Short mmCIF file of C-alpha atoms in Angstrom, two decimals:
data_model
loop_
_atom_site.label_atom_id
_atom_site.label_comp_id
_atom_site.label_asym_id
_atom_site.label_seq_id
_atom_site.Cartn_x
_atom_site.Cartn_y
_atom_site.Cartn_z
CA UNK A 99 122.78 139.57 105.37
CA UNK A 100 121.58 136.25 106.76
CA UNK A 101 123.72 133.20 106.08
CA UNK A 102 121.25 131.40 103.82
CA UNK A 103 123.68 129.87 101.35
CA UNK A 104 122.78 126.31 102.27
CA UNK A 105 119.09 126.71 101.48
CA UNK A 106 117.34 126.97 98.12
CA UNK A 107 114.27 129.14 98.58
CA UNK A 108 111.16 129.20 96.45
CA UNK A 109 107.60 128.05 96.28
CA UNK A 110 107.46 124.71 98.06
CA UNK A 111 103.91 123.89 97.02
CA UNK A 112 103.91 120.38 95.58
CA UNK A 113 104.16 120.11 91.82
CA UNK A 114 101.14 117.82 91.77
CA UNK A 115 98.94 120.09 93.86
CA UNK A 116 96.38 120.45 91.08
CA UNK A 117 95.87 116.69 90.88
CA UNK A 118 93.22 115.04 92.99
CA UNK A 119 94.29 112.40 95.46
CA UNK A 120 92.63 109.68 93.36
CA UNK A 121 94.48 110.84 90.24
CA UNK A 122 97.81 110.81 92.09
CA UNK A 123 97.15 107.30 93.38
CA UNK A 124 96.21 106.00 89.91
CA UNK A 125 99.39 107.43 88.44
CA UNK A 126 101.48 105.84 91.18
CA UNK A 127 99.88 102.41 90.84
CA UNK A 128 101.53 101.91 87.46
CA UNK A 129 104.92 101.94 89.17
CA UNK A 130 103.97 99.62 92.03
CA UNK A 131 104.83 96.30 90.38
CA UNK A 132 108.55 97.06 90.32
CA UNK A 133 108.44 98.06 93.96
CA UNK A 134 106.64 94.89 94.98
CA UNK A 135 109.09 92.73 93.07
CA UNK A 136 112.08 93.94 95.05
CA UNK A 137 111.12 92.40 98.38
CA UNK A 138 114.54 92.74 99.98
CA UNK A 139 114.37 96.54 99.62
CA UNK A 140 111.13 96.70 101.57
CA UNK A 141 111.80 96.78 105.30
CA UNK A 142 108.95 96.75 107.73
CA UNK A 143 108.35 100.27 109.04
CA UNK A 144 107.17 101.04 112.57
CA UNK A 145 106.51 104.61 113.69
CA UNK A 146 105.94 104.87 117.46
CA UNK A 147 104.55 108.25 118.42
CA UNK A 148 104.30 109.44 122.02
CA UNK A 149 101.82 112.22 122.73
CA UNK A 150 103.01 115.37 124.55
CA UNK A 151 106.17 113.70 125.90
CA UNK A 152 109.01 116.10 126.69
CA UNK A 153 112.46 115.93 125.15
CA UNK A 154 114.23 114.79 128.32
CA UNK A 155 111.65 112.38 129.72
CA UNK A 156 113.24 109.10 128.48
CA UNK A 157 116.35 107.94 130.28
CA UNK A 158 118.41 108.04 127.08
CA UNK A 159 117.74 111.80 126.86
CA UNK A 160 118.56 112.52 130.49
CA UNK A 161 115.35 111.62 132.31
CA UNK A 162 114.98 109.80 135.61
CA UNK A 163 111.85 107.96 134.39
CA UNK A 164 112.39 104.22 133.89
CA UNK A 165 112.39 103.70 130.11
CA UNK A 166 114.64 100.67 129.57
CA UNK A 167 113.08 99.73 126.24
CA UNK A 168 113.37 103.16 124.63
CA UNK A 169 116.89 103.31 126.05
CA UNK A 170 117.69 99.94 124.43
CA UNK A 171 116.50 101.21 121.06
CA UNK A 172 118.86 104.16 121.50
CA UNK A 173 121.72 101.88 122.56
CA UNK A 174 121.29 99.75 119.44
CA UNK A 175 120.31 102.59 117.09
CA UNK A 176 120.84 106.35 116.93
CA UNK A 177 119.59 109.23 119.06
CA UNK A 178 118.55 112.24 117.00
CA UNK A 179 118.97 115.36 119.09
CA UNK A 180 117.47 117.88 116.66
CA UNK A 181 114.37 116.15 115.33
CA UNK A 182 111.71 118.84 115.02
CA UNK A 183 107.93 118.58 115.22
CA UNK A 184 105.11 121.07 114.73
CA UNK A 185 104.47 121.94 118.37
CA UNK A 186 100.90 120.59 118.30
CA UNK A 187 99.27 117.19 117.73
CA UNK A 188 97.39 117.86 114.50
CA UNK A 189 100.21 119.91 113.01
CA UNK A 190 102.83 117.20 113.52
CA UNK A 191 100.61 114.32 112.43
CA UNK A 192 99.46 116.04 109.25
CA UNK A 193 103.03 116.88 108.24
CA UNK A 194 104.31 113.41 109.08
CA UNK A 195 101.66 111.55 107.08
CA UNK A 196 101.64 113.89 104.05
CA UNK A 197 105.26 115.02 103.84
CA UNK A 198 103.98 118.58 103.46
CA UNK A 199 103.98 121.62 105.70
CA UNK A 200 100.91 121.64 107.89
CA UNK A 201 99.00 124.66 106.45
CA UNK A 202 99.06 122.97 103.05
CA UNK A 203 98.62 119.48 104.50
CA UNK A 204 95.45 120.30 106.40
CA UNK A 205 93.99 122.55 103.69
CA UNK A 206 94.41 119.80 101.08
CA UNK A 207 94.26 116.76 103.34
CA UNK A 208 91.62 114.83 101.42
CA UNK A 209 93.47 115.32 98.12
CA UNK A 210 96.94 114.44 99.39
CA UNK A 211 98.20 110.83 99.34
CA UNK A 212 99.26 109.74 102.81
CA UNK A 213 102.22 107.59 103.77
CA UNK A 214 100.12 104.39 104.24
CA UNK A 215 98.51 104.94 100.82
CA UNK A 216 101.89 105.27 99.17
CA UNK A 217 103.22 102.21 101.01
CA UNK A 218 100.09 100.26 100.09
CA UNK A 219 101.02 100.71 96.44
CA UNK A 220 104.25 98.83 97.18
CA UNK A 221 102.55 95.86 98.79
CA UNK A 222 102.55 96.95 102.44
CA UNK A 223 99.96 95.86 104.95
CA UNK A 224 99.29 98.69 107.34
CA UNK A 225 97.65 99.45 110.65
CA UNK A 226 97.02 102.48 112.81
CA UNK A 227 96.88 101.58 116.47
CA UNK A 228 95.96 104.52 118.70
CA UNK A 229 95.18 108.18 118.13
CA UNK A 230 94.12 109.50 114.70
CA UNK A 231 93.06 113.15 115.33
CA UNK A 232 92.75 114.03 111.62
CA UNK A 233 89.86 114.32 109.17
CA UNK A 234 88.00 111.26 108.02
CA UNK A 235 88.61 107.63 108.89
CA UNK A 236 92.10 106.07 108.69
CA UNK A 237 90.79 103.04 106.79
CA UNK A 238 89.79 105.40 103.98
CA UNK A 239 93.39 106.62 103.84
CA UNK A 240 95.44 103.50 103.27
CA UNK A 241 95.24 101.69 106.60
CA UNK A 242 94.02 98.07 106.43
CA UNK A 243 93.31 97.94 110.15
CA UNK A 244 92.49 100.48 112.85
CA UNK A 245 92.10 100.22 116.58
CA UNK A 246 91.99 103.41 118.57
CA UNK A 247 90.12 106.70 118.71
CA UNK A 248 89.36 109.34 116.11
CA UNK A 249 89.39 112.33 118.46
CA UNK A 250 92.22 114.23 120.17
CA UNK A 251 92.15 112.42 123.51
CA UNK A 252 90.21 109.91 125.59
CA UNK A 253 89.98 108.67 129.14
CA UNK A 254 92.84 106.19 129.55
CA UNK A 255 90.64 103.83 131.59
CA UNK A 256 87.17 104.33 130.09
CA UNK A 257 87.91 105.25 126.49
CA UNK A 258 85.66 107.56 124.48
CA UNK A 259 82.78 107.46 122.04
CA UNK A 260 85.22 107.92 119.12
CA UNK A 261 86.95 104.56 119.75
CA UNK A 262 86.75 102.19 116.78
CA UNK A 263 87.76 98.63 115.98
CA UNK A 264 88.26 98.96 112.25
CA UNK A 265 85.01 100.77 111.32
CA UNK A 266 82.80 99.63 114.17
CA UNK A 267 82.34 101.47 117.49
CA UNK A 268 84.39 99.88 120.27
CA UNK A 269 82.89 99.87 123.77
CA UNK A 270 84.56 96.92 125.49
CA UNK A 271 86.36 98.88 128.20
CA UNK A 272 86.76 96.25 130.90
CA UNK A 273 87.63 97.05 134.52
CA UNK A 274 91.32 96.49 133.81
CA UNK A 275 91.38 98.50 130.57
CA UNK A 276 94.27 100.95 130.22
CA UNK A 277 95.04 102.64 126.92
CA UNK A 278 98.80 102.00 126.65
CA UNK A 279 98.34 98.32 127.48
CA UNK A 280 95.46 97.90 125.04
CA UNK A 281 97.29 99.68 122.22
CA UNK A 282 100.40 97.57 122.78
CA UNK A 283 98.29 94.40 122.74
CA UNK A 284 96.64 95.36 119.46
CA UNK A 285 99.97 96.28 117.88
CA UNK A 286 101.38 92.88 118.80
CA UNK A 287 98.28 91.18 117.43
CA UNK A 288 98.72 93.01 114.11
CA UNK A 289 102.37 91.92 113.86
CA UNK A 290 101.50 88.33 114.76
CA UNK A 291 98.55 88.14 112.36
CA UNK A 292 100.38 89.76 109.46
CA UNK A 293 103.33 87.40 109.89
CA UNK A 294 101.05 84.36 109.87
CA UNK A 295 98.70 85.45 107.10
CA UNK A 296 101.19 87.08 104.72
CA UNK A 297 104.73 86.14 105.78
CA UNK A 298 106.34 87.65 102.66
CA UNK A 299 104.50 90.99 102.82
CA UNK A 300 106.12 93.93 104.59
CA UNK A 301 104.06 95.89 107.08
CA UNK A 302 103.69 99.48 108.22
CA UNK A 303 102.65 99.96 111.84
CA UNK A 304 101.78 103.44 113.09
CA UNK A 305 101.60 102.97 116.86
CA UNK A 306 100.18 106.23 118.13
CA UNK A 307 100.09 106.13 121.94
CA UNK A 308 98.05 108.69 123.86
CA UNK A 309 100.53 108.71 126.74
CA UNK A 310 101.47 110.96 128.40
CA UNK A 311 98.78 113.31 127.00
CA UNK A 312 96.08 114.37 129.42
CA UNK A 313 94.16 113.15 131.27
CA UNK A 314 97.04 112.30 133.61
CA UNK A 315 96.00 108.76 134.53
CA UNK A 316 97.95 105.59 135.25
CA UNK A 317 97.58 102.36 137.22
CA UNK A 318 97.95 103.07 140.92
CA UNK A 319 100.91 100.73 141.49
CA UNK A 320 102.88 102.54 138.78
CA UNK A 321 102.07 105.94 140.28
CA UNK A 322 103.19 104.87 143.74
CA UNK A 323 106.62 103.88 142.38
CA UNK A 324 107.26 107.59 141.82
CA UNK A 325 105.28 109.16 144.64
CA UNK A 326 107.60 111.41 146.63
CA UNK A 327 110.44 111.35 144.10
CA UNK A 328 109.40 114.72 142.67
CA UNK A 329 109.16 116.49 146.02
CA UNK A 330 112.56 118.05 145.23
CA UNK A 331 110.83 120.29 142.68
CA UNK A 332 110.97 121.04 139.00
CA UNK A 333 114.17 123.10 139.07
CA UNK A 334 116.11 120.31 140.80
CA UNK A 335 114.77 117.78 138.29
CA UNK A 336 115.67 120.04 135.36
CA UNK A 337 119.20 120.59 136.65
CA UNK A 338 119.71 116.87 137.26
CA UNK A 339 118.54 116.05 133.75
CA UNK A 340 120.79 118.76 132.32
CA UNK A 341 123.76 117.28 134.17
CA UNK A 342 123.04 113.83 132.74
CA UNK A 343 122.64 115.31 129.26
CA UNK A 344 126.11 116.78 129.55
CA UNK A 345 127.52 113.43 130.66
CA UNK A 346 125.83 111.75 127.69
CA UNK A 347 127.14 114.29 125.21
CA UNK A 348 123.67 115.53 124.28
CA UNK A 349 124.65 119.11 125.12
CA UNK A 350 128.04 120.79 125.37
CA UNK A 351 129.94 120.42 128.64
CA UNK A 352 130.00 124.20 129.07
CA UNK A 353 126.34 124.78 128.14
CA UNK A 354 124.20 126.97 130.41
CA UNK A 355 120.46 126.57 130.89
CA UNK A 356 118.20 129.40 129.73
CA UNK A 357 117.11 131.82 132.45
CA UNK A 358 114.42 130.69 134.88
CA UNK A 359 110.94 131.58 133.52
CA UNK A 360 109.52 134.79 134.93
CA UNK A 361 106.02 133.32 135.02
CA UNK A 362 106.98 130.23 137.05
CA UNK A 363 107.19 130.50 140.86
CA UNK A 364 110.20 129.05 142.66
CA UNK A 365 109.59 125.66 144.29
CA UNK A 366 110.52 126.84 147.77
CA UNK A 367 107.85 129.56 147.56
CA UNK A 368 105.07 126.95 147.42
CA UNK A 369 103.07 125.70 150.35
CA UNK A 370 103.40 122.09 151.54
CA UNK A 371 99.98 121.37 150.03
CA UNK A 372 101.00 122.78 146.65
CA UNK A 373 104.22 120.78 146.60
CA UNK A 374 102.30 117.64 147.55
CA UNK A 375 99.88 117.95 144.66
CA UNK A 376 102.65 118.87 142.22
CA UNK A 377 104.62 115.79 143.28
CA UNK A 378 101.57 113.64 142.56
CA UNK A 379 100.99 115.35 139.23
CA UNK A 380 104.48 114.47 137.99
CA UNK A 381 104.37 111.00 139.55
CA UNK A 382 101.39 110.20 137.36
CA UNK A 383 103.08 111.65 134.28
CA UNK A 384 106.18 109.53 134.92
CA UNK A 385 104.06 106.43 135.46
CA UNK A 386 102.39 107.01 132.10
CA UNK A 387 105.74 107.22 130.31
CA UNK A 388 106.99 104.11 132.11
CA UNK A 389 103.86 102.12 131.20
CA UNK A 390 104.17 103.16 127.55
CA UNK A 391 107.82 102.11 127.56
CA UNK A 392 106.83 98.69 128.91
CA UNK A 393 104.43 98.30 125.99
CA UNK A 394 107.11 99.34 123.52
CA UNK A 395 109.31 96.59 124.92
CA UNK A 396 106.60 94.02 124.31
CA UNK A 397 106.07 95.26 120.75
CA UNK A 398 109.80 95.06 120.04
CA UNK A 399 109.88 91.53 121.43
CA UNK A 400 107.06 90.59 119.05
CA UNK A 401 109.03 92.03 116.14
CA UNK A 402 112.02 89.88 117.09
CA UNK A 403 109.98 86.76 117.88
CA UNK A 404 108.34 86.95 114.45
CA UNK A 405 111.70 87.11 112.71
CA UNK A 406 111.58 90.78 111.71
CA UNK A 407 114.43 92.07 113.87
CA UNK A 408 116.92 92.39 111.01
CA UNK A 409 114.59 94.07 108.53
CA UNK A 410 112.52 96.63 110.44
CA UNK A 411 112.95 100.39 110.62
CA UNK A 412 111.62 101.79 113.89
CA UNK A 413 111.22 105.52 114.52
CA UNK A 414 110.35 106.64 118.04
CA UNK A 415 109.11 110.24 118.27
CA UNK A 416 106.92 112.63 120.23
CA UNK A 417 104.42 114.85 118.42
CA UNK A 418 105.33 117.98 120.42
CA UNK A 419 106.76 119.25 123.68
CA UNK A 420 105.07 118.89 127.04
CA UNK A 421 101.70 120.51 127.75
CA UNK A 422 102.24 123.48 130.07
CA UNK A 423 98.58 124.18 130.78
CA UNK A 424 96.49 123.30 133.83
CA UNK A 425 93.12 124.76 132.92
CA UNK A 426 90.80 122.33 134.72
CA UNK A 427 92.55 121.97 138.09
CA UNK A 428 89.87 123.68 140.14
CA UNK A 429 87.05 121.85 138.40
CA UNK A 430 88.75 118.55 139.17
CA UNK A 431 89.24 119.44 142.84
CA UNK A 432 85.60 120.41 143.19
CA UNK A 433 84.76 116.91 141.93
CA UNK A 434 87.27 115.35 144.40
CA UNK A 435 89.34 113.97 141.54
CA UNK A 436 93.13 113.94 141.77
CA UNK A 437 95.78 113.30 139.13
CA UNK A 438 95.72 109.59 138.42
CA UNK A 439 92.03 109.06 139.15
CA UNK A 440 89.69 107.51 136.59
CA UNK A 441 87.36 110.19 135.30
CA UNK A 442 89.85 112.99 135.99
CA UNK A 443 91.45 115.29 133.43
CA UNK A 444 94.62 116.83 134.83
CA UNK A 445 97.45 118.31 132.72
CA UNK A 446 101.18 118.53 133.56
CA UNK A 447 101.24 122.29 134.19
CA UNK A 448 104.03 124.78 133.55
CA UNK A 449 106.40 123.59 136.29
CA UNK A 450 106.75 120.01 135.11
CA UNK A 451 106.63 121.03 131.46
CA UNK A 452 109.67 123.18 132.27
CA UNK A 453 111.49 120.12 133.59
CA UNK A 454 110.34 117.80 130.81
CA UNK A 455 111.68 119.92 127.94
CA UNK A 456 115.19 120.24 129.42
CA UNK A 457 117.42 121.85 128.10
CA UNK A 458 115.11 123.89 125.86
CA UNK A 459 112.80 126.89 126.25
CA UNK A 460 109.00 126.89 125.97
CA UNK A 461 106.47 124.09 125.66
CA UNK A 462 103.72 122.56 123.53
CA UNK A 463 102.14 125.10 121.13
CA UNK A 464 105.22 127.34 121.39
CA UNK A 465 107.61 127.28 118.45
CA UNK A 466 110.78 127.79 120.46
CA UNK A 467 112.86 124.64 120.83
CA UNK A 468 111.03 123.22 123.87
CA UNK A 469 107.77 123.10 121.95
CA UNK A 470 109.09 121.62 118.72
CA UNK A 471 112.10 119.42 119.54
CA UNK A 472 111.60 115.68 119.83
CA UNK A 473 113.97 113.32 121.58
CA UNK A 474 113.89 110.87 118.67
CA UNK A 475 115.39 107.41 118.23
CA UNK A 476 115.89 105.51 114.98
CA UNK A 477 116.47 101.74 115.10
CA UNK A 478 117.30 99.76 111.98
CA UNK A 479 119.99 97.11 112.44
CA UNK A 480 122.87 97.64 110.05
CA UNK A 481 121.52 100.96 108.76
CA UNK A 482 122.16 103.54 111.48
CA UNK A 483 125.95 103.64 111.71
CA UNK A 484 127.70 102.84 114.97
CA UNK A 485 125.20 101.57 117.57
CA UNK A 486 124.41 104.14 120.24
CA UNK A 487 125.70 107.12 118.31
CA UNK A 488 124.27 110.64 118.62
CA UNK A 489 123.15 112.51 115.49
CA UNK A 490 122.76 116.30 115.64
CA UNK A 491 121.73 117.16 112.07
CA UNK A 492 118.30 118.81 111.91
CA UNK A 493 115.36 116.86 110.53
CA UNK A 494 111.60 117.32 110.83
CA UNK A 495 108.31 115.40 110.94
CA UNK A 496 107.74 116.55 107.35
CA UNK A 497 110.75 114.41 106.39
CA UNK A 498 109.33 111.12 107.70
CA UNK A 499 107.31 110.28 104.57
CA UNK A 500 110.11 110.79 102.03
CA UNK A 501 112.54 108.96 104.33
CA UNK A 502 110.29 105.92 104.63
CA UNK A 503 109.77 105.87 100.87
CA UNK A 504 113.49 106.28 100.28
CA UNK A 505 114.05 103.26 102.53
CA UNK A 506 112.03 101.15 100.07
CA UNK A 507 113.65 102.81 97.03
CA UNK A 508 110.51 104.73 96.13
CA UNK A 509 110.72 108.41 95.18
CA UNK A 510 108.58 111.19 96.63
CA UNK A 511 109.13 114.28 94.51
CA UNK A 512 105.80 115.94 95.28
CA UNK A 513 106.50 116.74 98.93
CA UNK A 514 108.14 119.48 100.96
CA UNK A 515 110.06 117.11 103.21
CA UNK A 516 113.51 115.75 102.46
CA UNK A 517 114.69 112.18 103.00
CA UNK A 518 117.09 111.88 105.93
CA UNK A 519 118.01 108.29 105.06
CA UNK A 520 121.66 109.40 104.55
CA UNK A 521 121.59 110.81 108.10
CA UNK A 522 120.54 107.42 109.46
CA UNK A 523 123.29 105.75 107.48
CA UNK A 524 125.88 108.28 108.68
CA UNK A 525 126.46 109.58 105.17
CA UNK A 526 126.94 113.12 103.85
CA UNK A 527 123.71 115.11 103.76
CA UNK A 528 122.78 118.78 103.69
CA UNK A 529 119.24 120.09 104.07
CA UNK A 530 118.26 122.15 101.05
CA UNK A 531 115.59 124.37 102.60
CA UNK A 532 114.89 125.99 105.98
CA UNK A 533 112.49 124.57 108.55
CA UNK A 534 109.27 126.50 109.11
CA UNK A 535 106.98 126.61 112.13
CA UNK A 536 103.69 128.21 113.11
CA UNK A 537 100.83 127.59 115.51
CA UNK A 538 98.47 130.05 117.17
CA UNK A 539 100.47 133.25 117.78
CA UNK A 540 103.80 131.43 117.70
CA UNK A 541 106.08 131.00 114.69
CA UNK A 542 109.69 130.36 113.70
CA UNK A 543 112.11 129.71 110.86
CA UNK A 544 115.33 127.72 111.34
CA UNK A 545 118.39 127.50 109.12
CA UNK A 546 121.68 125.85 109.98
CA UNK A 547 122.88 129.16 111.44
CA UNK A 548 119.83 131.04 112.73
CA UNK A 549 116.54 130.63 114.54
CA UNK A 550 114.01 133.42 114.23
CA UNK A 551 111.12 132.81 116.63
CA UNK A 552 108.12 134.59 118.09
CA UNK A 553 105.90 133.77 121.05
CA UNK A 554 102.44 135.24 121.72
CA UNK A 555 102.76 137.66 118.76
CA UNK A 556 105.23 139.63 120.91
CA UNK A 557 107.82 140.25 118.18
CA UNK A 558 110.68 138.32 116.60
CA UNK A 559 113.61 136.98 118.61
CA UNK A 560 116.81 135.92 116.87
CA UNK A 561 119.19 133.20 118.09
CA UNK A 562 122.55 131.98 116.82
CA UNK A 563 122.18 128.19 116.50
CA UNK A 564 125.91 127.58 116.35
CA UNK A 565 126.89 129.60 119.41
CA UNK A 566 123.61 129.67 121.36
CA UNK A 567 121.60 126.49 120.62
CA UNK A 568 119.58 126.81 123.85
CA UNK A 569 118.12 130.17 122.79
CA UNK A 570 119.41 132.21 125.72
CA UNK A 571 120.42 135.50 124.01
CA UNK A 572 118.14 137.46 121.67
CA UNK A 573 120.16 139.08 118.85
CA UNK A 574 117.23 140.66 116.99
CA UNK A 575 118.16 144.24 117.88
CA UNK A 576 121.82 143.68 117.01
CA UNK A 577 121.21 142.01 113.63
CA UNK A 578 118.17 143.64 111.99
CA UNK A 579 119.30 142.62 108.51
CA UNK A 580 119.14 138.93 109.47
CA UNK A 581 115.72 139.42 111.05
CA UNK A 582 114.39 141.16 107.94
CA UNK A 583 115.62 138.51 105.52
CA UNK A 584 114.43 135.56 107.58
CA UNK A 585 111.13 137.27 108.31
CA UNK A 586 110.51 137.90 104.62
CA UNK A 587 111.30 134.28 103.84
CA UNK A 588 108.93 133.04 106.54
CA UNK A 589 106.16 135.34 105.30
CA UNK A 590 106.52 134.05 101.74
CA UNK A 591 106.37 130.49 103.02
CA UNK A 592 103.23 131.24 105.01
CA UNK A 593 101.42 132.83 102.08
CA UNK A 594 102.41 130.01 99.73
CA UNK A 595 101.41 127.24 102.10
CA UNK A 596 98.31 128.71 103.76
CA UNK A 597 96.75 130.50 100.84
CA UNK A 598 96.47 133.70 102.91
CA UNK A 599 97.54 136.99 101.39
CA UNK A 600 99.22 138.06 104.63
CA UNK A 601 99.96 136.54 108.02
CA UNK A 602 97.62 137.60 110.82
CA UNK A 603 98.16 136.35 114.39
CA UNK A 604 95.25 134.10 115.26
CA UNK A 605 94.37 135.82 118.54
CA UNK A 606 93.24 138.84 116.51
CA UNK A 607 90.71 136.65 114.67
CA UNK A 608 88.72 135.84 117.82
CA UNK A 609 89.72 132.20 117.46
CA UNK A 610 90.19 129.92 120.49
CA UNK A 611 93.50 130.82 122.09
CA UNK A 612 95.33 129.45 125.08
CA UNK A 613 96.64 131.78 127.74
CA UNK A 614 99.94 133.40 126.71
CA UNK A 615 102.95 131.20 127.44
CA UNK A 616 105.92 133.53 127.19
CA UNK A 617 108.62 132.81 129.77
CA UNK A 618 110.19 136.29 129.73
CA UNK A 619 107.28 138.23 131.18
CA UNK A 620 104.57 137.91 128.53
CA UNK A 621 103.13 134.67 129.87
CA UNK A 622 100.39 134.18 132.44
CA UNK A 623 101.86 133.32 135.85
CA UNK A 624 101.51 129.69 136.87
CA UNK A 625 99.78 129.17 140.21
CA UNK A 626 100.06 125.55 141.38
CA UNK A 627 96.97 124.01 142.94
CA UNK A 628 97.04 122.74 146.52
CA UNK A 629 96.23 119.27 147.80
CA UNK A 630 92.95 119.41 149.81
CA UNK A 631 93.24 117.81 153.23
CA UNK A 632 90.19 115.66 152.51
CA UNK A 633 92.08 114.02 149.61
CA UNK A 634 95.60 113.89 151.02
CA UNK A 635 95.47 110.19 151.92
CA UNK A 636 94.41 108.91 148.51
CA UNK A 637 97.99 108.60 147.19
CA UNK A 638 100.08 108.76 150.38
CA UNK A 639 103.79 109.40 150.12
CA UNK A 640 106.06 106.54 151.22
#
């Protein structure tokens, strides 16, 4: 039988599900006075969310990209090596803001109190700066201020029609506009204004960068800092990152990388033109991460300059693993648009996604570790144990809401997530329930001992988390009793949370579906695009 002794199973639907959102808020308001009175228990809360950034991209998780400010947060705080997300933007964001598993969160989104609404009851001023990508308008859901875009992505230089400044359309995209810079500026303005206008009120800042989500675009000078550095190829970059992760203690010294993907060609099999364009593709991606990091440094400086450095909880996360697709390459080349260009819409592609998620398997949308593991950092002076420590206990986006409320001594009993505040404080803590995952034809369930995962509806794979954390050896055939018990538990969770009588893979419903990803033969083979001679001088190598 599966080792499930550490998890209490059962219907995880919230006890207050039958209440409307307005009813829940009215009930909670009666308790808000006590929360407001205890000002010292109300730290400022800042959630910084990168978009499609891989686990190993920041320097503090093994990357070669210059991220000194994220690295400083890690040096002063705690790196969380097993912080799980939902594998997709909307999934992660819905779970994070509701504290509920995404099928329930999206189905009942309008009737579920969000984190900013709950914090508002305790006297918090709040702002969303950046990407929303959920139903409705953020200012109808507890945010006092909004600057950003409502849709899933936008041109980093020219914005999109869904950009808003509070409730009004925003169209002031000057010649020097760049999303990460503008979002950082607006975040700083919110911190400055809140400090001046209401110096005793705590604030909640949800800084939701679009970087490094497609389109791959960055200022030219930043791109050229990396041009040529990725000509060694994705396997060399992955191995170098893995080596640094071992030196840092992020993975075991004797760990072995999962087998090379069957659907990814070897670097030395590519033409010079293919390698040239791939080098540029990753150079732009790296420049986007670096530019975002620069903005994070400026935001952190504003927090310190305004006197909030000793009473602010900062969580740095990514909403999912790196995007492995490259579906518009040929359309971009026909338009003479390269990665980095304004008006382009390139994606990282499978090769660089493979490097970015080191040491894990799979990518965005997949529910294996590479798709759902965030290289997370928590920073809260005096509340994260020894500075620079590494924390390996498993937590999830669904836990963010109860953790933030726990930090202000406010209970959240109507959620599926569990507060990991004891984890931050280096105290004893044991998760009570498994972690569940699903998106498209990919799904998983994780306990402390086992991971049961499926990609492309190709059948369950079973991995031993204690002895094989990198998911290299499938034990499904050897341990059918574990597979059956975990599978039954996952199926019950799905039916409870989704409202469906049975689970049906989405590709059989004629719904939009990406090309299969599987890295053991089921996935579509990645064919890198080649740099056209007519465009080869636009971003010349040093």
